[in-house]
């Protein structure tokens, strides 16, 4: 529903920052025979499941999300109101009416000059071979945190490389802002290529992620400039649609997702006040309740390998056709995003 064109990034999910949506699809295991000597079998989980030929247009958001959209529908969004995306109060189109909001431009008509920054700042395209430690430190100290400033995402170096260098990645889509005087990195935004299916149509898009501004510069209006500049750089490659996610309701979401967490170390989580025990729950009982078994309860489960890529692609594509909005993974995407990865440098 959103276009990454018209001078600033817009989005199918309208967002400022958030977790990588692809990471939510990551899986470490694949169902197969115990030995799988010559063949890998796709699970029959979907056997007999009738795949929808038409999606339920009234079943996009849960009640909580619908309430939040209604509450914010009268709010004024200074930046987003000027972007090519619907207002929160706009009626949703039918499936037949869905499509790009603005026609794609000719690349020659895309703005050729970068957007102007404050005099003391400059744009910087990051080289992840040499700048990754600096990016890791900046995100560790300034990225998404809770309202009490107690917890913040701490993505490892290897995780960032994995998230920012999928098949088809481009260096010019790793955009930073530096202080001219000392070259310190103070802001960042990224884009990676992603093919999306919207109902029955496929679109080449980018996924916007890791939008981050140093805490001391949050009032300098840098976020809109980052969005506008990454949009310009993406448009110059001939791509004009984008998807991104946010915890807040911005104009205008087209889908919502609920995260489910399983506590692996309830003692530590309780000690640091990330979690708290319920009225009838003791720490000893919580530790026993959340203890993992020594081996998976599901028989014939083993780590996915490169041997399984084709079968996993088939299984994943079949499953994702149940949804009106989904990533269109090919074998290269599956090979990059889904197999288990060992622990790495942080």
mmCIF file of C-alpha atoms in Angstrom:
data_model
loop_
_atom_site.group_PDB
_atom_site.id
_atom_site.type_symbol
_atom_site.label_atom_id
_atom_site.label_comp_id
_atom_site.label_asym_id
_atom_site.label_seq_id
_atom_site.Cartn_x
_atom_site.Cartn_y
_atom_site.Cartn_z
ATOM 1 C CA UNK A 1 0.000 0.000 0.000
ATOM 2 C CA UNK A 2 2.929 2.372 0.475
ATOM 3 C CA UNK A 3 5.330 3.765 -2.099
ATOM 4 C CA UNK A 4 9.027 4.477 -1.649
ATOM 5 C CA UNK A 5 8.790 7.422 -3.987
ATOM 6 C CA UNK A 6 7.692 11.004 -4.287
ATOM 7 C CA UNK A 7 10.653 12.359 -2.363
ATOM 8 C CA UNK A 8 10.488 10.279 0.819
ATOM 9 C CA UNK A 9 10.232 6.705 1.911
ATOM 10 C CA UNK A 10 6.772 5.423 2.462
ATOM 11 C CA UNK A 11 5.862 1.935 3.387
ATOM 12 C CA UNK A 12 3.551 -0.993 3.310
ATOM 13 C CA UNK A 13 3.709 -1.194 7.060
ATOM 14 C CA UNK A 14 4.409 2.441 7.908
ATOM 15 C CA UNK A 15 7.289 2.409 10.344
ATOM 16 C CA UNK A 16 10.151 4.277 11.895
ATOM 17 C CA UNK A 17 12.239 1.397 13.151
ATOM 18 C CA UNK A 18 11.859 -2.138 14.339
ATOM 19 C CA UNK A 19 12.994 -5.706 14.154
ATOM 20 C CA UNK A 20 13.867 -7.245 10.847
ATOM 21 C CA UNK A 21 10.580 -8.812 9.601
ATOM 22 C CA UNK A 22 12.527 -11.577 7.883
ATOM 23 C CA UNK A 23 14.077 -12.588 11.186
ATOM 24 C CA UNK A 24 10.626 -13.607 12.428
ATOM 25 C CA UNK A 25 10.619 -16.298 9.732
ATOM 26 C CA UNK A 26 14.026 -17.707 10.687
ATOM 27 C CA UNK A 27 13.975 -21.371 11.658
ATOM 28 C CA UNK A 28 16.796 -23.624 12.814
ATOM 29 C CA UNK A 29 15.191 -26.989 12.150
ATOM 30 C CA UNK A 30 13.548 -28.930 9.371
ATOM 31 C CA UNK A 31 11.422 -32.064 9.558
ATOM 32 C CA UNK A 32 13.062 -34.975 7.763
ATOM 33 C CA UNK A 33 13.724 -38.730 8.092
ATOM 34 C CA UNK A 34 16.282 -39.662 10.766
ATOM 35 C CA UNK A 35 19.087 -40.273 8.276
ATOM 36 C CA UNK A 36 17.874 -38.531 5.112
ATOM 37 C CA UNK A 37 20.513 -40.319 3.020
ATOM 38 C CA UNK A 38 19.392 -39.234 -0.433
ATOM 39 C CA UNK A 39 16.181 -37.294 -0.177
ATOM 40 C CA UNK A 40 14.666 -34.571 1.961
ATOM 41 C CA UNK A 41 10.911 -34.701 2.507
ATOM 42 C CA UNK A 42 8.587 -31.752 2.936
ATOM 43 C CA UNK A 43 6.422 -32.015 6.023
ATOM 44 C CA UNK A 44 2.824 -33.024 5.347
ATOM 45 C CA UNK A 45 1.623 -30.408 7.848
ATOM 46 C CA UNK A 46 -0.411 -28.685 5.135
ATOM 47 C CA UNK A 47 -1.860 -31.817 3.589
ATOM 48 C CA UNK A 48 -5.606 -31.405 3.316
ATOM 49 C CA UNK A 49 -5.428 -27.692 4.148
ATOM 50 C CA UNK A 50 -7.510 -25.701 1.708
ATOM 51 C CA UNK A 51 -5.464 -22.737 0.561
ATOM 52 C CA UNK A 52 -7.532 -19.573 0.236
ATOM 53 C CA UNK A 53 -8.055 -18.226 -3.247
ATOM 54 C CA UNK A 54 -9.199 -14.920 -1.761
ATOM 55 C CA UNK A 55 -8.104 -13.278 1.441
ATOM 56 C CA UNK A 56 -10.456 -12.021 4.114
ATOM 57 C CA UNK A 57 -10.270 -8.247 3.794
ATOM 58 C CA UNK A 58 -11.876 -7.805 7.212
ATOM 59 C CA UNK A 59 -9.361 -9.938 9.103
ATOM 60 C CA UNK A 60 -6.194 -7.823 8.860
ATOM 61 C CA UNK A 61 -5.896 -6.383 12.379
ATOM 62 C CA UNK A 62 -6.746 -7.649 15.822
ATOM 63 C CA UNK A 63 -9.072 -5.620 18.047
ATOM 64 C CA UNK A 64 -6.213 -3.863 19.847
ATOM 65 C CA UNK A 65 -4.635 -2.637 16.604
ATOM 66 C CA UNK A 66 -7.992 -1.484 15.256
ATOM 67 C CA UNK A 67 -8.545 0.509 18.462
ATOM 68 C CA UNK A 68 -5.120 2.175 18.187
ATOM 69 C CA UNK A 69 -5.713 3.123 14.551
ATOM 70 C CA UNK A 70 -9.068 4.648 15.464
ATOM 71 C CA UNK A 71 -7.571 6.591 18.386
ATOM 72 C CA UNK A 72 -4.781 8.061 16.245
ATOM 73 C CA UNK A 73 -6.891 8.740 13.142
ATOM 74 C CA UNK A 74 -7.378 12.398 14.135
ATOM 75 C CA UNK A 75 -3.721 12.985 15.005
ATOM 76 C CA UNK A 76 -1.642 15.235 12.732
ATOM 77 C CA UNK A 77 1.526 13.640 11.349
ATOM 78 C CA UNK A 78 3.698 16.488 10.078
ATOM 79 C CA UNK A 79 6.056 14.303 8.067
ATOM 80 C CA UNK A 80 3.911 11.315 7.085
ATOM 81 C CA UNK A 81 0.995 13.489 5.966
ATOM 82 C CA UNK A 82 3.145 14.711 3.067
ATOM 83 C CA UNK A 83 4.186 11.250 1.907
ATOM 84 C CA UNK A 84 2.512 9.052 -0.732
ATOM 85 C CA UNK A 85 0.520 6.929 1.674
ATOM 86 C CA UNK A 86 -3.082 6.817 2.893
ATOM 87 C CA UNK A 87 -4.244 8.651 5.984
ATOM 88 C CA UNK A 88 -5.353 6.593 8.961
ATOM 89 C CA UNK A 89 -8.920 7.768 8.371
ATOM 90 C CA UNK A 90 -8.960 6.748 4.684
ATOM 91 C CA UNK A 91 -11.136 3.726 3.847
ATOM 92 C CA UNK A 92 -9.271 0.604 2.839
ATOM 93 C CA UNK A 93 -9.384 -0.305 -0.849
ATOM 94 C CA UNK A 94 -10.694 -3.617 -2.062
ATOM 95 C CA UNK A 95 -8.283 -6.290 -3.232
ATOM 96 C CA UNK A 96 -9.029 -5.300 -6.829
ATOM 97 C CA UNK A 97 -8.185 -1.647 -6.065
ATOM 98 C CA UNK A 98 -4.869 -2.419 -4.361
ATOM 99 C CA UNK A 99 -1.650 -1.390 -6.074
ATOM 100 C CA UNK A 100 1.008 1.298 -6.162
ATOM 101 C CA UNK A 101 -0.107 4.716 -4.952
ATOM 102 C CA UNK A 102 2.029 6.684 -7.380
ATOM 103 C CA UNK A 103 3.297 5.435 -10.758
ATOM 104 C CA UNK A 104 6.992 4.571 -10.836
ATOM 105 C CA UNK A 105 9.194 7.361 -12.128
ATOM 106 C CA UNK A 106 11.808 7.335 -14.807
ATOM 107 C CA UNK A 107 15.152 7.058 -13.007
ATOM 108 C CA UNK A 108 16.319 10.128 -14.928
ATOM 109 C CA UNK A 109 13.612 12.137 -13.152
ATOM 110 C CA UNK A 110 14.797 11.146 -9.667
ATOM 111 C CA UNK A 111 16.556 13.860 -7.676
ATOM 112 C CA UNK A 112 20.288 13.588 -8.416
ATOM 113 C CA UNK A 113 21.693 15.623 -5.500
ATOM 114 C CA UNK A 114 21.675 14.473 -1.849
ATOM 115 C CA UNK A 115 19.384 16.252 0.593
ATOM 116 C CA UNK A 116 21.053 19.014 2.590
ATOM 117 C CA UNK A 117 22.193 18.321 6.137
ATOM 118 C CA UNK A 118 23.178 20.738 8.872
ATOM 119 C CA UNK A 119 26.534 22.400 8.148
ATOM 120 C CA UNK A 120 28.386 20.330 10.760
ATOM 121 C CA UNK A 121 27.138 16.977 9.393
ATOM 122 C CA UNK A 122 27.799 14.932 6.249
ATOM 123 C CA UNK A 123 26.411 11.846 4.526
ATOM 124 C CA UNK A 124 28.496 8.671 4.664
ATOM 125 C CA UNK A 125 28.032 5.349 2.834
ATOM 126 C CA UNK A 126 29.217 2.670 5.237
ATOM 127 C CA UNK A 127 31.578 -0.094 4.160
ATOM 128 C CA UNK A 128 30.599 -3.036 6.360
ATOM 129 C CA UNK A 129 34.044 -4.593 5.855
ATOM 130 C CA UNK A 130 35.649 -1.700 7.727
ATOM 131 C CA UNK A 131 32.826 0.208 9.477
ATOM 132 C CA UNK A 132 30.893 -2.651 11.087
ATOM 133 C CA UNK A 133 32.377 -2.239 14.570
ATOM 134 C CA UNK A 134 31.513 1.459 14.568
ATOM 135 C CA UNK A 135 27.961 0.697 13.452
ATOM 136 C CA UNK A 136 27.636 -2.001 16.132
ATOM 137 C CA UNK A 137 28.720 0.429 18.867
ATOM 138 C CA UNK A 138 26.395 3.176 17.690
ATOM 139 C CA UNK A 139 23.373 0.854 17.578
ATOM 140 C CA UNK A 140 24.257 -0.718 20.919
ATOM 141 C CA UNK A 141 24.233 2.685 22.632
ATOM 142 C CA UNK A 142 21.360 4.368 20.781
ATOM 143 C CA UNK A 143 18.952 1.846 19.216
ATOM 144 C CA UNK A 144 15.503 0.689 20.363
ATOM 145 C CA UNK A 145 15.048 0.634 24.134
ATOM 146 C CA UNK A 146 12.233 0.456 26.657
ATOM 147 C CA UNK A 147 10.579 3.538 28.169
ATOM 148 C CA UNK A 148 12.616 3.249 31.374
ATOM 149 C CA UNK A 149 15.937 3.120 29.460
ATOM 150 C CA UNK A 150 16.836 -0.195 31.094
ATOM 151 C CA UNK A 151 16.951 -2.524 28.083
ATOM 152 C CA UNK A 152 18.221 -1.972 24.558
ATOM 153 C CA UNK A 153 18.775 -4.235 21.557
ATOM 154 C CA UNK A 154 22.368 -5.462 21.333
ATOM 155 C CA UNK A 155 22.688 -7.029 17.903
ATOM 156 C CA UNK A 156 26.026 -8.809 17.416
ATOM 157 C CA UNK A 157 28.429 -7.912 14.627
ATOM 158 C CA UNK A 158 27.719 -11.187 12.849
ATOM 159 C CA UNK A 159 23.973 -10.607 13.139
ATOM 160 C CA UNK A 160 24.291 -7.150 11.566
ATOM 161 C CA UNK A 161 26.355 -8.505 8.679
ATOM 162 C CA UNK A 162 23.761 -11.256 8.136
ATOM 163 C CA UNK A 163 20.858 -8.773 8.269
ATOM 164 C CA UNK A 164 22.466 -6.135 6.035
ATOM 165 C CA UNK A 165 24.139 -8.312 3.380
ATOM 166 C CA UNK A 166 21.487 -10.650 1.949
ATOM 167 C CA UNK A 167 21.476 -11.648 -1.730
ATOM 168 C CA UNK A 168 21.461 -8.509 -3.888
ATOM 169 C CA UNK A 169 22.564 -6.092 -1.124
ATOM 170 C CA UNK A 170 24.045 -2.754 -2.168
ATOM 171 C CA UNK A 171 26.664 -0.667 -0.361
ATOM 172 C CA UNK A 172 24.880 2.589 -1.202
ATOM 173 C CA UNK A 173 21.893 1.404 0.826
ATOM 174 C CA UNK A 174 23.905 1.439 4.083
ATOM 175 C CA UNK A 175 23.523 5.132 4.772
ATOM 176 C CA UNK A 176 25.107 6.970 7.676
ATOM 177 C CA UNK A 177 25.530 10.522 8.933
ATOM 178 C CA UNK A 178 28.852 11.671 10.409
ATOM 179 C CA UNK A 179 30.092 14.735 12.240
ATOM 180 C CA UNK A 180 32.412 16.529 9.830
ATOM 181 C CA UNK A 181 34.918 17.557 12.494
ATOM 182 C CA UNK A 182 35.684 14.113 13.951
ATOM 183 C CA UNK A 183 33.926 11.716 11.490
ATOM 184 C CA UNK A 184 31.884 10.176 14.327
ATOM 185 C CA UNK A 185 28.903 8.131 13.161
ATOM 186 C CA UNK A 186 25.726 9.663 14.632
ATOM 187 C CA UNK A 187 22.866 8.295 12.494
ATOM 188 C CA UNK A 188 22.088 5.351 10.245
ATOM 189 C CA UNK A 189 19.412 3.817 8.038
ATOM 190 C CA UNK A 190 19.500 0.771 5.772
ATOM 191 C CA UNK A 191 17.676 -0.828 2.883
ATOM 192 C CA UNK A 192 17.918 -4.370 1.561
ATOM 193 C CA UNK A 193 16.237 -5.841 -1.532
ATOM 194 C CA UNK A 194 13.133 -7.931 -1.010
ATOM 195 C CA UNK A 195 10.586 -9.296 -3.452
ATOM 196 C CA UNK A 196 7.083 -9.055 -2.033
ATOM 197 C CA UNK A 197 3.822 -10.595 -3.112
ATOM 198 C CA UNK A 198 0.746 -8.447 -2.494
ATOM 199 C CA UNK A 199 -2.249 -10.687 -3.081
ATOM 200 C CA UNK A 200 -1.510 -12.122 -6.545
ATOM 201 C CA UNK A 201 0.974 -9.484 -7.731
ATOM 202 C CA UNK A 202 4.721 -9.445 -7.104
ATOM 203 C CA UNK A 203 6.735 -6.260 -6.573
ATOM 204 C CA UNK A 204 10.475 -5.623 -6.231
ATOM 205 C CA UNK A 205 10.830 -3.608 -3.021
ATOM 206 C CA UNK A 206 13.284 -2.721 -0.315
ATOM 207 C CA UNK A 207 12.976 -3.371 3.377
ATOM 208 C CA UNK A 208 13.895 -0.350 5.506
ATOM 209 C CA UNK A 209 15.502 -1.129 8.847
ATOM 210 C CA UNK A 210 17.855 0.054 11.605
ATOM 211 C CA UNK A 211 16.742 3.687 11.457
ATOM 212 C CA UNK A 212 18.688 5.171 14.334
ATOM 213 C CA UNK A 213 19.763 8.648 15.483
ATOM 214 C CA UNK A 214 22.197 9.404 18.308
ATOM 215 C CA UNK A 215 20.355 10.339 21.496
ATOM 216 C CA UNK A 216 21.887 13.822 21.578
ATOM 217 C CA UNK A 217 20.635 14.609 18.065
ATOM 218 C CA UNK A 218 17.030 13.430 18.371
ATOM 219 C CA UNK A 219 15.662 16.995 18.072
ATOM 220 C CA UNK A 220 17.599 17.830 14.899
ATOM 221 C CA UNK A 221 14.975 16.448 12.483
ATOM 222 C CA UNK A 222 17.434 13.866 11.173
ATOM 223 C CA UNK A 223 15.009 10.940 10.874
ATOM 224 C CA UNK A 224 12.930 12.490 8.042
ATOM 225 C CA UNK A 225 16.147 13.416 6.210
ATOM 226 C CA UNK A 226 17.443 9.864 6.545
ATOM 227 C CA UNK A 227 14.186 8.530 5.139
ATOM 228 C CA UNK A 228 14.217 11.006 2.254
ATOM 229 C CA UNK A 229 17.839 10.290 1.355
ATOM 230 C CA UNK A 230 17.570 6.489 1.483
ATOM 231 C CA UNK A 231 14.448 6.835 -0.670
ATOM 232 C CA UNK A 232 16.398 8.864 -3.220
ATOM 233 C CA UNK A 233 19.216 6.302 -3.303
ATOM 234 C CA UNK A 234 16.763 3.434 -3.704
ATOM 235 C CA UNK A 235 14.800 5.276 -6.412
ATOM 236 C CA UNK A 236 18.028 5.801 -8.365
ATOM 237 C CA UNK A 237 18.235 2.009 -8.776
ATOM 238 C CA UNK A 238 14.704 1.816 -10.200
ATOM 239 C CA UNK A 239 12.905 0.585 -7.082
ATOM 240 C CA UNK A 240 9.941 2.619 -5.841
ATOM 241 C CA UNK A 241 8.178 0.564 -3.163
ATOM 242 C CA UNK A 242 9.267 -0.256 0.389
ATOM 243 C CA UNK A 243 8.150 -2.181 3.458
ATOM 244 C CA UNK A 244 9.012 -1.473 7.048
ATOM 245 C CA UNK A 245 7.660 -2.071 10.533
ATOM 246 C CA UNK A 246 7.086 -0.081 13.715
ATOM 247 C CA UNK A 247 5.810 -0.531 17.223
ATOM 248 C CA UNK A 248 3.778 2.667 16.870
ATOM 249 C CA UNK A 249 0.750 3.191 14.642
ATOM 250 C CA UNK A 250 1.745 5.468 11.739
ATOM 251 C CA UNK A 251 -0.146 6.226 8.512
ATOM 252 C CA UNK A 252 -1.115 3.667 7.384
ATOM 253 C CA UNK A 253 -0.436 0.085 8.462
ATOM 254 C CA UNK A 254 -1.641 -2.711 6.223
ATOM 255 C CA UNK A 255 -0.797 -5.605 8.540
ATOM 256 C CA UNK A 256 -0.009 -6.309 12.167
ATOM 257 C CA UNK A 257 1.967 -9.046 13.891
ATOM 258 C CA UNK A 258 2.057 -10.211 17.486
ATOM 259 C CA UNK A 259 5.328 -11.326 19.022
ATOM 260 C CA UNK A 260 5.348 -14.295 21.384
ATOM 261 C CA UNK A 261 8.283 -14.795 23.751
ATOM 262 C CA UNK A 262 9.429 -17.867 25.666
ATOM 263 C CA UNK A 263 11.578 -17.247 28.731
ATOM 264 C CA UNK A 264 14.774 -19.291 28.569
ATOM 265 C CA UNK A 265 16.365 -18.002 31.784
ATOM 266 C CA UNK A 266 13.575 -16.822 34.107
ATOM 267 C CA UNK A 267 15.974 -16.367 37.045
ATOM 268 C CA UNK A 268 18.133 -13.852 35.169
ATOM 269 C CA UNK A 269 15.133 -12.122 33.571
ATOM 270 C CA UNK A 270 13.510 -11.662 36.967
ATOM 271 C CA UNK A 271 16.719 -10.417 38.597
ATOM 272 C CA UNK A 272 17.174 -7.653 35.996
ATOM 273 C CA UNK A 273 13.450 -6.725 36.105
ATOM 274 C CA UNK A 274 12.784 -7.712 32.513
ATOM 275 C CA UNK A 275 10.101 -10.114 33.734
ATOM 276 C CA UNK A 276 8.183 -10.450 36.960
ATOM 277 C CA UNK A 277 6.601 -13.411 38.653
ATOM 278 C CA UNK A 278 2.846 -13.761 38.785
ATOM 279 C CA UNK A 279 0.959 -13.739 42.067
ATOM 280 C CA UNK A 280 0.878 -17.540 42.303
ATOM 281 C CA UNK A 281 4.280 -18.178 40.741
ATOM 282 C CA UNK A 282 7.496 -18.792 42.655
ATOM 283 C CA UNK A 283 10.950 -18.510 41.116
ATOM 284 C CA UNK A 284 11.608 -22.235 41.629
ATOM 285 C CA UNK A 285 8.347 -23.107 39.898
ATOM 286 C CA UNK A 286 9.092 -20.733 37.001
ATOM 287 C CA UNK A 287 12.540 -22.290 36.504
ATOM 288 C CA UNK A 288 10.997 -25.755 36.422
ATOM 289 C CA UNK A 289 8.147 -24.662 34.155
ATOM 290 C CA UNK A 290 10.401 -23.062 31.536
ATOM 291 C CA UNK A 291 13.203 -25.633 31.624
ATOM 292 C CA UNK A 292 13.951 -26.932 28.143
ATOM 293 C CA UNK A 293 14.089 -30.683 27.526
ATOM 294 C CA UNK A 294 17.427 -32.274 26.729
ATOM 295 C CA UNK A 295 16.290 -33.021 23.202
ATOM 296 C CA UNK A 296 13.422 -31.849 20.940
ATOM 297 C CA UNK A 297 10.073 -33.453 21.671
ATOM 298 C CA UNK A 298 9.346 -33.765 17.938
ATOM 299 C CA UNK A 299 10.915 -36.899 16.455
ATOM 300 C CA UNK A 300 13.212 -36.805 13.434
ATOM 301 C CA UNK A 301 14.152 -33.160 13.849
ATOM 302 C CA UNK A 302 17.629 -32.139 12.740
ATOM 303 C CA UNK A 303 19.382 -28.884 11.814
ATOM 304 C CA UNK A 304 18.584 -27.644 8.333
ATOM 305 C CA UNK A 305 21.438 -27.900 5.826
ATOM 306 C CA UNK A 306 22.096 -26.689 2.298
ATOM 307 C CA UNK A 307 20.781 -30.052 1.108
ATOM 308 C CA UNK A 308 17.310 -29.005 2.299
ATOM 309 C CA UNK A 309 17.054 -25.626 0.574
ATOM 310 C CA UNK A 310 14.818 -26.694 -2.313
ATOM 311 C CA UNK A 311 12.348 -28.555 -0.095
ATOM 312 C CA UNK A 312 12.270 -25.755 2.473
ATOM 313 C CA UNK A 313 11.593 -23.231 -0.301
ATOM 314 C CA UNK A 314 8.643 -25.306 -1.460
ATOM 315 C CA UNK A 315 7.274 -25.694 2.060
ATOM 316 C CA UNK A 316 7.683 -21.996 2.854
ATOM 317 C CA UNK A 317 6.117 -20.818 -0.411
ATOM 318 C CA UNK A 318 3.127 -23.096 0.154
ATOM 319 C CA UNK A 319 2.626 -21.771 3.658
ATOM 320 C CA UNK A 320 3.032 -18.084 2.738
ATOM 321 C CA UNK A 321 0.318 -18.324 0.080
ATOM 322 C CA UNK A 322 -2.145 -18.333 2.955
ATOM 323 C CA UNK A 323 -1.427 -14.609 3.393
ATOM 324 C CA UNK A 324 -2.195 -11.572 1.259
ATOM 325 C CA UNK A 325 1.183 -9.965 2.001
ATOM 326 C CA UNK A 326 4.339 -12.071 2.058
ATOM 327 C CA UNK A 327 7.966 -12.178 1.022
ATOM 328 C CA UNK A 328 8.515 -14.104 -2.211
ATOM 329 C CA UNK A 329 11.562 -16.176 -1.207
ATOM 330 C CA UNK A 330 13.688 -17.889 -3.831
ATOM 331 C CA UNK A 331 16.316 -20.545 -3.093
ATOM 332 C CA UNK A 332 19.061 -17.962 -2.586
ATOM 333 C CA UNK A 333 16.935 -16.124 -0.030
ATOM 334 C CA UNK A 334 16.148 -19.339 1.836
ATOM 335 C CA UNK A 335 19.831 -20.313 1.799
ATOM 336 C CA UNK A 336 20.748 -16.968 3.371
ATOM 337 C CA UNK A 337 17.940 -16.397 5.876
ATOM 338 C CA UNK A 338 16.866 -19.771 7.208
ATOM 339 C CA UNK A 339 19.675 -22.244 7.973
ATOM 340 C CA UNK A 340 21.008 -22.251 11.554
ATOM 341 C CA UNK A 341 24.023 -20.096 12.222
ATOM 342 C CA UNK A 342 26.619 -20.528 14.936
ATOM 343 C CA UNK A 343 27.365 -17.919 17.581
ATOM 344 C CA UNK A 344 29.595 -15.108 16.388
ATOM 345 C CA UNK A 345 31.557 -12.041 17.267
ATOM 346 C CA UNK A 346 29.669 -9.360 19.216
#
